[in-house]
Amino acid sequence: MYKDETDSDQSSPLTKAILDNKGSNVTEDEIKEFTSNLELAHVYLENGKYPEYISCTNIIRNMIMEKSVLLTQVDLYKEVPFYLESLTKCIETRPVSLLILSSLICRYEEVVEILKNTNIFEIFSDIFADNNNTNVTSSLFEFIYYIFKRDSSAIEEFIKIDGLGYIIHVLHSLSFIDEDTSEMIDNIGYTIIILVDNVPVTEIEDFLMECTHSFICFHKYQVAFYVLYYTIINLGEEGFQKYKDFLIEDVFGSIDWIMNKIGIVIENEENPENSQDISPDDIIELKRAIQNGLILTEACISNYKFKDYSNVFILDNYIQIILNFDKTFSKLGMRILRAFIQYNPGILEDILERSTLINELLTFDEKPYILQEGIISLIFTIFDYMDASQYEKISSSIWEKIFDYIDDCDSIDTNSRLIRIISDLVSNGYSIVNFLPYEEIISQMEIKEDAEPCRDSFLAMYKTDYDYYFGDP
């Protein structure tokens, strides 16, 4: 019979090893509890007392998570073969054993070498064959993710045992599971991202697209957009044309859902007291999804001259991102809209016809300062692509607000761009009278050297017109 030494004055060798090197934030009682449970876990597993083994191992893992210093004071990686053995003993022991293996591989490089000398992939194959436990699946993919992160060469072995087929099987089965599977989907997503980064897309194209479909169905857009971006970029024009309909119907069609979530994010950031419906982690995930979606959209437009904006929600929604979201997303939305305007000649007229947008632009000075840069950039882009027939749509009142912004931001890049725009507008027939109040500001503005000719040209035209209107008769 096993004698529990927790209450004994006699410490085990493991306890002594930790006590000799213990940190200031680990008490002697905690160390005794830790080592006692380690020793009990061995006894319980050997004697088939699986509930007791699970209880002890949960305590061990929780203590590792709370007191990671324990791992620095004993070579706990030597326990890896024991926990691998537990995976083969009983299905019920697998979730907690996999979790503690994940904790160990996170902290010990030696674990990778141990795994290379074991039959780990045979164990995985057995788990694939008889697993219908959500907790096992979630813990399994957390462990696999850390294996791949430590040793990307393990991916080849994973593929050999049809690990990709197992992932697809799990994703397809999620529709029939009533319990919360969010954590499991996240762990699968992290694993897929590692695969994308290490395996040629052409070798796993069908697998990646199948996963993308599933992640969009589960509203896990962060992973879906990331995977699709790298798939499309690596397959090039041929890949874009192949999946163009999917992009329009499933991916860009999802933007309406995301925009609704953006509204929730903005509202909760402005009014934290109303944030019970969405957690900080949810907000982070949504922001990453939005960013990946913006990057994917920009790649499709810029690289493949994507023009089907009229069939989706893209135009209005990305304009709203520019006008209402933070600087990072505003800049991405700005690049997207610039690409739209560049490759879709008719889109500018659509933009100018949107009275709500024009009103937003005219009141940009009422927006938070952090958003104003993106809105100014949008206004400048519109000016860049306008032709003379559209100049009548430029409200003269906007110039006062632009010059007020210029005075506040004091950016040589913004100043230079404005000078080029003004010079082009006036050269193409826009009335120079609109700039009469700003001649002195324009003359003294700090700009880049390559913008000087534009300023000289404007001032020459200004002098000619000034003399014409206000000179001696």
XYZ file of C-alpha atoms in Angstrom:
473
model
C 0.000 0.000 0.000
C 1.222 3.483 -0.881
C 2.031 5.758 2.038
C 1.135 9.430 1.457
C 4.144 11.383 2.726
C 2.572 14.819 2.464
C 2.035 14.958 6.233
C 5.331 13.328 7.074
C 8.449 15.122 8.205
C 10.353 12.985 5.708
C 10.566 14.761 2.343
C 10.817 12.861 -0.947
C 13.929 13.263 -3.157
C 11.885 15.355 -5.595
C 10.671 17.613 -2.791
C 14.240 18.027 -1.565
C 15.442 18.934 -5.059
C 12.863 21.693 -5.324
C 13.373 22.880 -1.750
C 17.082 23.295 -2.372
C 16.384 25.662 -5.280
C 13.001 27.097 -4.455
C 12.128 30.635 -5.440
C 10.867 33.258 -3.053
C 7.308 32.952 -4.362
C 7.009 29.197 -3.681
C 6.239 28.007 -0.165
C 7.353 24.724 1.347
C 3.732 23.588 1.639
C 3.178 24.264 -2.059
C 6.255 22.262 -2.987
C 5.142 19.336 -0.837
C 1.685 19.421 -2.405
C 3.201 19.551 -5.881
C 5.593 16.626 -5.429
C 3.082 14.555 -3.496
C 0.613 14.770 -6.356
C 3.332 13.902 -8.865
C 4.129 10.725 -6.946
C 0.475 9.875 -6.359
C -0.267 10.237 -10.079
C 2.241 7.472 -10.861
C 0.684 5.136 -8.318
C -2.891 5.836 -9.386
C -2.168 5.311 -13.086
C -0.255 2.087 -12.422
C -3.157 0.736 -10.356
C -5.883 1.803 -12.779
C -7.366 4.420 -10.442
C -8.075 6.835 -13.261
C -10.395 9.352 -11.519
C -7.772 9.775 -8.794
C -5.037 10.127 -11.430
C -7.052 12.833 -13.197
C -7.574 14.720 -9.930
C -3.861 14.667 -9.069
C -2.794 15.670 -12.558
C -5.243 18.579 -12.614
C -3.694 19.865 -9.390
C -0.203 19.511 -10.898
C -1.124 21.433 -14.029
C -2.884 24.201 -12.110
C 0.157 24.616 -9.894
C 2.414 24.753 -12.951
C 0.241 27.456 -14.480
C 0.127 29.469 -11.261
C 3.705 28.807 -10.091
C 5.753 28.279 -13.219
C 8.896 28.718 -11.099
C 8.352 25.098 -10.040
C 9.386 24.046 -13.534
C 12.681 25.895 -13.290
C 13.645 24.003 -10.154
C 13.232 20.403 -11.249
C 13.677 18.602 -14.553
C 9.988 17.897 -14.925
C 10.432 17.145 -18.635
C 11.606 13.692 -17.499
C 7.946 13.010 -16.706
C 6.998 13.206 -20.413
C 7.216 9.409 -21.067
C 4.916 8.855 -18.089
C 2.271 11.229 -19.434
C 2.591 9.736 -22.918
C 1.955 6.319 -21.384
C -1.171 7.684 -19.716
C -2.576 8.523 -23.154
C -2.664 4.814 -23.976
C -4.201 3.693 -20.681
C -7.667 5.199 -20.674
C -9.665 7.668 -22.778
C -10.728 9.582 -19.661
C -7.121 10.391 -18.757
C -6.282 11.892 -22.138
C -7.527 15.501 -21.791
C -5.575 16.331 -18.634
C -2.487 14.393 -19.771
C -2.466 16.268 -23.070
C -2.852 19.586 -21.256
C 0.098 18.917 -18.979
C 2.177 17.754 -21.960
C 1.378 21.098 -23.607
C 2.541 22.893 -20.463
C 5.808 20.954 -20.517
C 6.601 21.381 -24.211
C 5.986 25.126 -23.826
C 8.706 25.345 -21.216
C 11.254 22.655 -22.073
C 13.144 22.321 -25.333
C 14.159 18.827 -24.193
C 10.580 17.598 -24.676
C 10.995 17.691 -28.460
C 13.970 15.338 -28.317
C 12.070 12.989 -26.023
C 9.115 12.926 -28.420
C 11.404 12.102 -31.344
C 12.417 8.929 -29.522
C 8.851 7.816 -28.805
C 5.934 6.468 -30.810
C 4.024 9.733 -30.392
C 2.470 9.647 -33.863
C 1.276 6.081 -33.369
C -0.417 7.313 -30.205
C -1.966 10.188 -32.149
C -3.158 7.770 -34.821
C -4.886 5.643 -32.173
C -6.528 8.750 -30.714
C -7.732 9.765 -34.186
C -9.293 6.330 -34.643
C -11.321 6.098 -31.439
C -11.827 9.672 -30.263
C -15.287 11.191 -29.948
C -14.531 13.360 -26.930
C -14.510 17.138 -27.439
C -12.170 17.723 -24.493
C -9.684 15.231 -25.910
C -9.812 16.894 -29.331
C -9.269 20.386 -27.942
C -6.365 19.291 -25.720
C -4.899 17.183 -28.528
C -4.700 20.101 -30.948
C -3.224 22.371 -28.301
C -0.440 19.804 -27.843
C 0.020 19.291 -31.600
C 0.245 23.057 -32.092
C 3.096 23.311 -29.582
C 4.878 20.327 -31.146
C 4.742 22.026 -34.562
C 5.855 25.315 -33.051
C 8.896 23.667 -31.450
C 9.702 21.343 -34.353
C 8.194 21.999 -37.791
C 9.690 18.737 -39.094
C 6.971 16.934 -37.110
C 4.417 18.230 -39.609
C 5.523 15.670 -42.199
C 4.850 12.802 -39.771
C 1.487 14.315 -38.884
C 0.491 14.381 -42.554
C 1.620 10.749 -42.994
C -0.883 9.543 -40.375
C -3.647 11.469 -42.196
C -3.727 14.243 -39.627
C -5.209 16.557 -42.257
C -8.065 14.128 -42.821
C -8.657 14.015 -39.077
C -8.884 17.812 -38.918
C -11.497 17.829 -41.702
C -13.413 15.041 -39.944
C -13.469 17.021 -36.702
C -14.569 20.250 -38.405
C -17.388 18.425 -40.204
C -18.566 16.800 -36.976
C -18.834 20.076 -35.046
C -22.297 20.786 -36.423
C -23.583 17.794 -34.455
C -22.026 18.773 -31.118
C -24.223 20.676 -28.671
C -21.505 21.752 -26.239
C -19.276 24.826 -26.583
C -16.555 24.065 -29.131
C -15.031 27.537 -29.415
C -11.755 26.633 -27.675
C -11.364 23.493 -29.782
C -11.941 25.438 -33.019
C -9.358 28.008 -31.909
C -6.781 25.285 -31.216
C -7.435 23.715 -34.619
C -7.092 27.175 -36.161
C -3.685 27.765 -34.583
C -2.568 24.358 -35.888
C -3.735 25.195 -39.415
C -1.861 28.505 -39.354
C 1.355 26.625 -38.492
C 0.654 24.290 -41.439
C 0.141 27.236 -43.803
C 3.453 28.731 -42.726
C 5.424 25.507 -43.251
C 3.833 23.455 -46.049
C 3.664 24.531 -49.727
C 0.114 25.669 -50.422
C -0.050 23.642 -53.632
C 0.382 20.433 -51.602
C -2.553 21.104 -49.255
C -4.756 23.422 -51.336
C -7.950 21.342 -51.084
C -7.454 20.895 -47.349
C -6.989 24.645 -46.800
C -10.089 25.572 -48.786
C -12.160 22.977 -46.926
C -10.966 24.453 -43.630
C -11.710 27.986 -44.836
C -15.318 27.010 -45.609
C -15.696 25.538 -42.139
C -14.161 28.489 -40.310
C -16.411 30.939 -42.142
C -19.422 28.830 -41.133
C -18.264 29.035 -37.501
C -17.680 32.818 -37.788
C -13.974 32.270 -37.107
C -12.909 34.850 -39.657
C -9.461 35.529 -38.219
C -8.188 32.098 -39.278
C -10.377 31.865 -42.389
C -9.082 35.128 -43.844
C -5.478 34.363 -42.868
C -5.550 30.950 -44.549
C -7.338 32.248 -47.622
C -4.910 35.151 -47.998
C -1.881 32.858 -48.125
C -3.696 30.382 -50.354
C -4.633 33.046 -52.913
C -1.249 34.796 -52.805
C 0.671 31.544 -53.281
C -1.574 30.274 -56.076
C -1.433 33.615 -57.901
C -3.782 34.781 -60.651
C -4.893 31.228 -61.433
C -5.890 30.672 -57.818
C -7.717 33.983 -57.646
C -9.775 33.166 -60.733
C -10.432 29.654 -59.411
C -11.854 30.919 -56.121
C -13.285 34.233 -57.306
C -16.928 33.204 -56.866
C -16.162 31.898 -53.391
C -14.509 35.208 -52.519
C -17.546 37.178 -53.670
C -20.282 35.017 -52.182
C -18.758 33.674 -48.972
C -15.847 35.889 -48.002
C -16.832 39.390 -49.040
C -20.422 38.509 -48.273
C -19.303 37.988 -44.682
C -18.292 41.618 -44.434
C -21.819 42.605 -43.416
C -21.571 40.345 -40.371
C -18.169 41.758 -39.502
C -19.377 45.349 -39.883
C -22.117 44.648 -37.368
C -19.457 43.376 -34.979
C -17.325 46.450 -35.651
C -20.225 48.538 -34.418
C -20.316 46.467 -31.240
C -16.559 46.882 -30.756
C -16.729 50.659 -31.205
C -19.696 50.991 -28.868
C -18.026 48.927 -26.165
C -14.737 50.814 -26.441
C -16.543 54.132 -26.099
C -18.853 52.887 -23.335
C -17.050 50.143 -21.373
C -19.883 50.018 -18.858
C -22.106 48.513 -21.587
C -19.657 45.765 -22.532
C -21.343 42.816 -20.805
C -22.273 41.252 -24.145
C -18.733 41.043 -25.498
C -15.528 40.180 -23.694
C -12.129 41.857 -24.156
C -10.883 38.621 -25.755
C -13.793 38.704 -28.208
C -12.905 42.280 -29.138
C -9.274 41.314 -29.778
C -10.368 38.377 -31.949
C -12.777 40.564 -33.924
C -10.118 43.184 -34.535
C -7.721 40.550 -35.815
C -10.449 39.138 -38.049
C -11.193 42.604 -39.412
C -7.516 43.252 -40.059
C -7.045 39.919 -41.859
C -10.168 40.609 -43.918
C -8.867 44.028 -44.911
C -5.476 42.613 -45.891
C -7.171 39.872 -47.943
C -9.414 42.395 -49.696
C -6.525 44.699 -50.512
C -4.530 41.797 -51.956
C -7.414 40.768 -54.207
C -7.935 44.305 -55.497
C -4.303 45.350 -55.864
C -2.886 42.087 -57.221
C -5.753 40.876 -59.360
C -7.635 44.099 -60.207
C -10.765 42.790 -58.482
C -13.720 44.820 -59.791
C -16.862 43.107 -58.562
C -17.541 45.623 -55.807
C -21.089 46.233 -57.036
C -22.085 42.671 -56.109
C -21.060 42.885 -52.470
C -21.114 45.176 -49.452
C -17.492 46.200 -49.783
C -17.680 49.814 -50.899
C -19.934 51.330 -48.243
C -18.603 49.142 -45.467
C -14.959 49.944 -46.048
C -15.788 53.623 -46.292
C -17.349 53.281 -42.844
C -14.175 51.621 -41.560
C -12.177 54.623 -42.772
C -14.566 57.085 -41.192
C -15.241 55.392 -37.882
C -12.556 52.907 -36.889
C -9.094 53.297 -35.421
C -5.913 54.287 -37.225
C -4.676 50.808 -38.184
C -7.922 49.778 -39.844
C -8.551 53.224 -41.255
C -5.253 53.062 -43.141
C -6.026 49.582 -44.462
C -9.486 50.703 -45.530
C -7.902 53.721 -47.185
C -5.540 51.548 -49.206
C -8.457 49.371 -50.277
C -10.539 52.325 -51.399
C -7.571 53.817 -53.249
C -7.114 50.502 -55.068
C -10.826 50.373 -55.850
C -10.723 53.859 -57.339
C -7.567 53.091 -59.303
C -8.847 49.884 -60.909
C -12.558 50.744 -61.167
C -12.955 54.054 -63.038
C -16.689 54.281 -62.359
C -16.453 53.877 -58.632
C -15.526 57.491 -57.901
C -18.857 58.711 -59.240
C -20.579 56.207 -56.943
C -18.607 57.567 -54.001
C -19.425 61.169 -54.830
C -23.123 60.351 -55.155
C -23.293 59.075 -51.594
C -24.562 62.106 -49.740
C -23.931 60.475 -46.356
C -20.263 60.101 -47.215
C -19.942 63.679 -48.436
C -21.575 64.924 -45.234
C -19.170 62.803 -43.193
C -16.217 64.238 -45.069
C -17.390 67.799 -44.544
C -17.635 67.228 -40.791
C -14.388 65.274 -40.372
C -13.117 67.919 -37.948
C -15.770 66.753 -35.483
C -14.315 63.242 -35.448
C -11.728 62.103 -32.882
C -8.308 63.345 -33.956
C -6.979 59.796 -34.343
C -9.506 59.217 -37.170
C -8.911 62.481 -38.981
C -5.714 61.365 -40.718
C -7.538 58.538 -42.495
C -10.397 60.801 -43.525
C -8.015 63.461 -44.861
C -6.210 60.755 -46.807
C -9.542 59.648 -48.283
C -10.388 63.208 -49.292
C -6.978 63.600 -50.919
C -7.403 60.316 -52.799
C -10.764 61.453 -54.134
C -9.139 64.690 -55.313
C -6.351 62.679 -56.986
C -8.779 60.755 -59.177
C -11.410 63.424 -59.912
C -11.711 64.831 -63.393
C -12.661 68.426 -64.160
C -16.338 67.562 -64.678
C -16.558 66.471 -61.025
C -14.961 69.561 -59.479
C -18.348 71.137 -58.844
C -18.901 68.494 -56.183
C -16.034 69.919 -54.089
C -17.470 72.141 -51.393
C -15.384 75.287 -50.906
C -16.013 75.053 -47.152
C -13.855 71.957 -46.903
C -10.631 73.919 -47.519
C -10.815 75.840 -44.253
C -11.085 72.564 -42.346
C -8.245 70.993 -44.314
C -5.908 73.909 -43.645
C -6.862 73.886 -39.955
C -5.932 70.202 -39.869
C -2.668 70.905 -41.720
C -1.789 73.552 -39.165
C -2.437 71.155 -36.268
C -0.739 68.029 -37.609
C 2.422 69.742 -38.942
C 3.339 66.847 -41.256
C 5.722 67.494 -44.134
C 4.293 64.476 -46.001
C 0.708 65.697 -45.689
C 1.764 69.242 -46.598
C 3.549 68.032 -49.729
C 0.625 65.924 -50.849
C -1.772 68.828 -50.393
C 0.455 71.124 -52.476
C 0.522 68.605 -55.330
C -3.259 68.219 -55.201
C -3.908 71.967 -55.193
C -1.518 72.483 -58.113
C -3.222 69.725 -60.133
C -6.728 70.981 -59.337
C -5.955 74.550 -60.385
C -4.050 73.417 -63.490
C -7.114 71.418 -64.564
C -9.563 74.273 -64.143
C -10.589 74.338 -60.492
C -11.097 77.956 -59.461
C -8.044 79.409 -57.761
C -10.359 81.820 -55.947
C -11.012 79.024 -53.443
C -7.401 79.361 -52.253
C -7.186 83.140 -51.930
C -7.394 83.050 -48.106
C -4.572 80.475 -47.901
C -1.863 81.938 -50.137
C 0.344 82.961 -47.222
C -0.004 79.550 -45.545
C 0.847 77.781 -48.809
C 3.867 80.024 -49.346
C 5.318 79.306 -45.905
C 4.363 75.637 -45.610
C 7.230 73.182 -45.028
C 7.195 70.677 -47.879
C 9.460 68.120 -49.544
C 11.880 69.270 -52.194
C 10.103 67.349 -54.953
C 6.874 69.246 -54.168
C 8.511 72.673 -54.620
C 7.845 72.836 -58.407
C 4.129 72.262 -57.703
C 4.083 75.134 -55.222
C 5.987 77.386 -57.642
C 3.474 76.548 -60.374
C 0.532 77.277 -58.089
C 1.966 80.593 -56.873
C 2.635 81.679 -60.466
C -0.979 80.927 -61.400
C -2.126 82.600 -58.200
C -0.228 85.804 -59.030
C -1.606 85.853 -62.578
C -5.184 85.399 -61.406
C -4.769 87.800 -58.486
C -3.511 90.515 -60.796
C -6.408 89.790 -63.149
C -9.075 90.040 -60.439
C -7.554 92.582 -58.052
C -4.849 94.443 -59.984
C -5.074 97.957 -61.294
C -7.664 98.393 -64.076
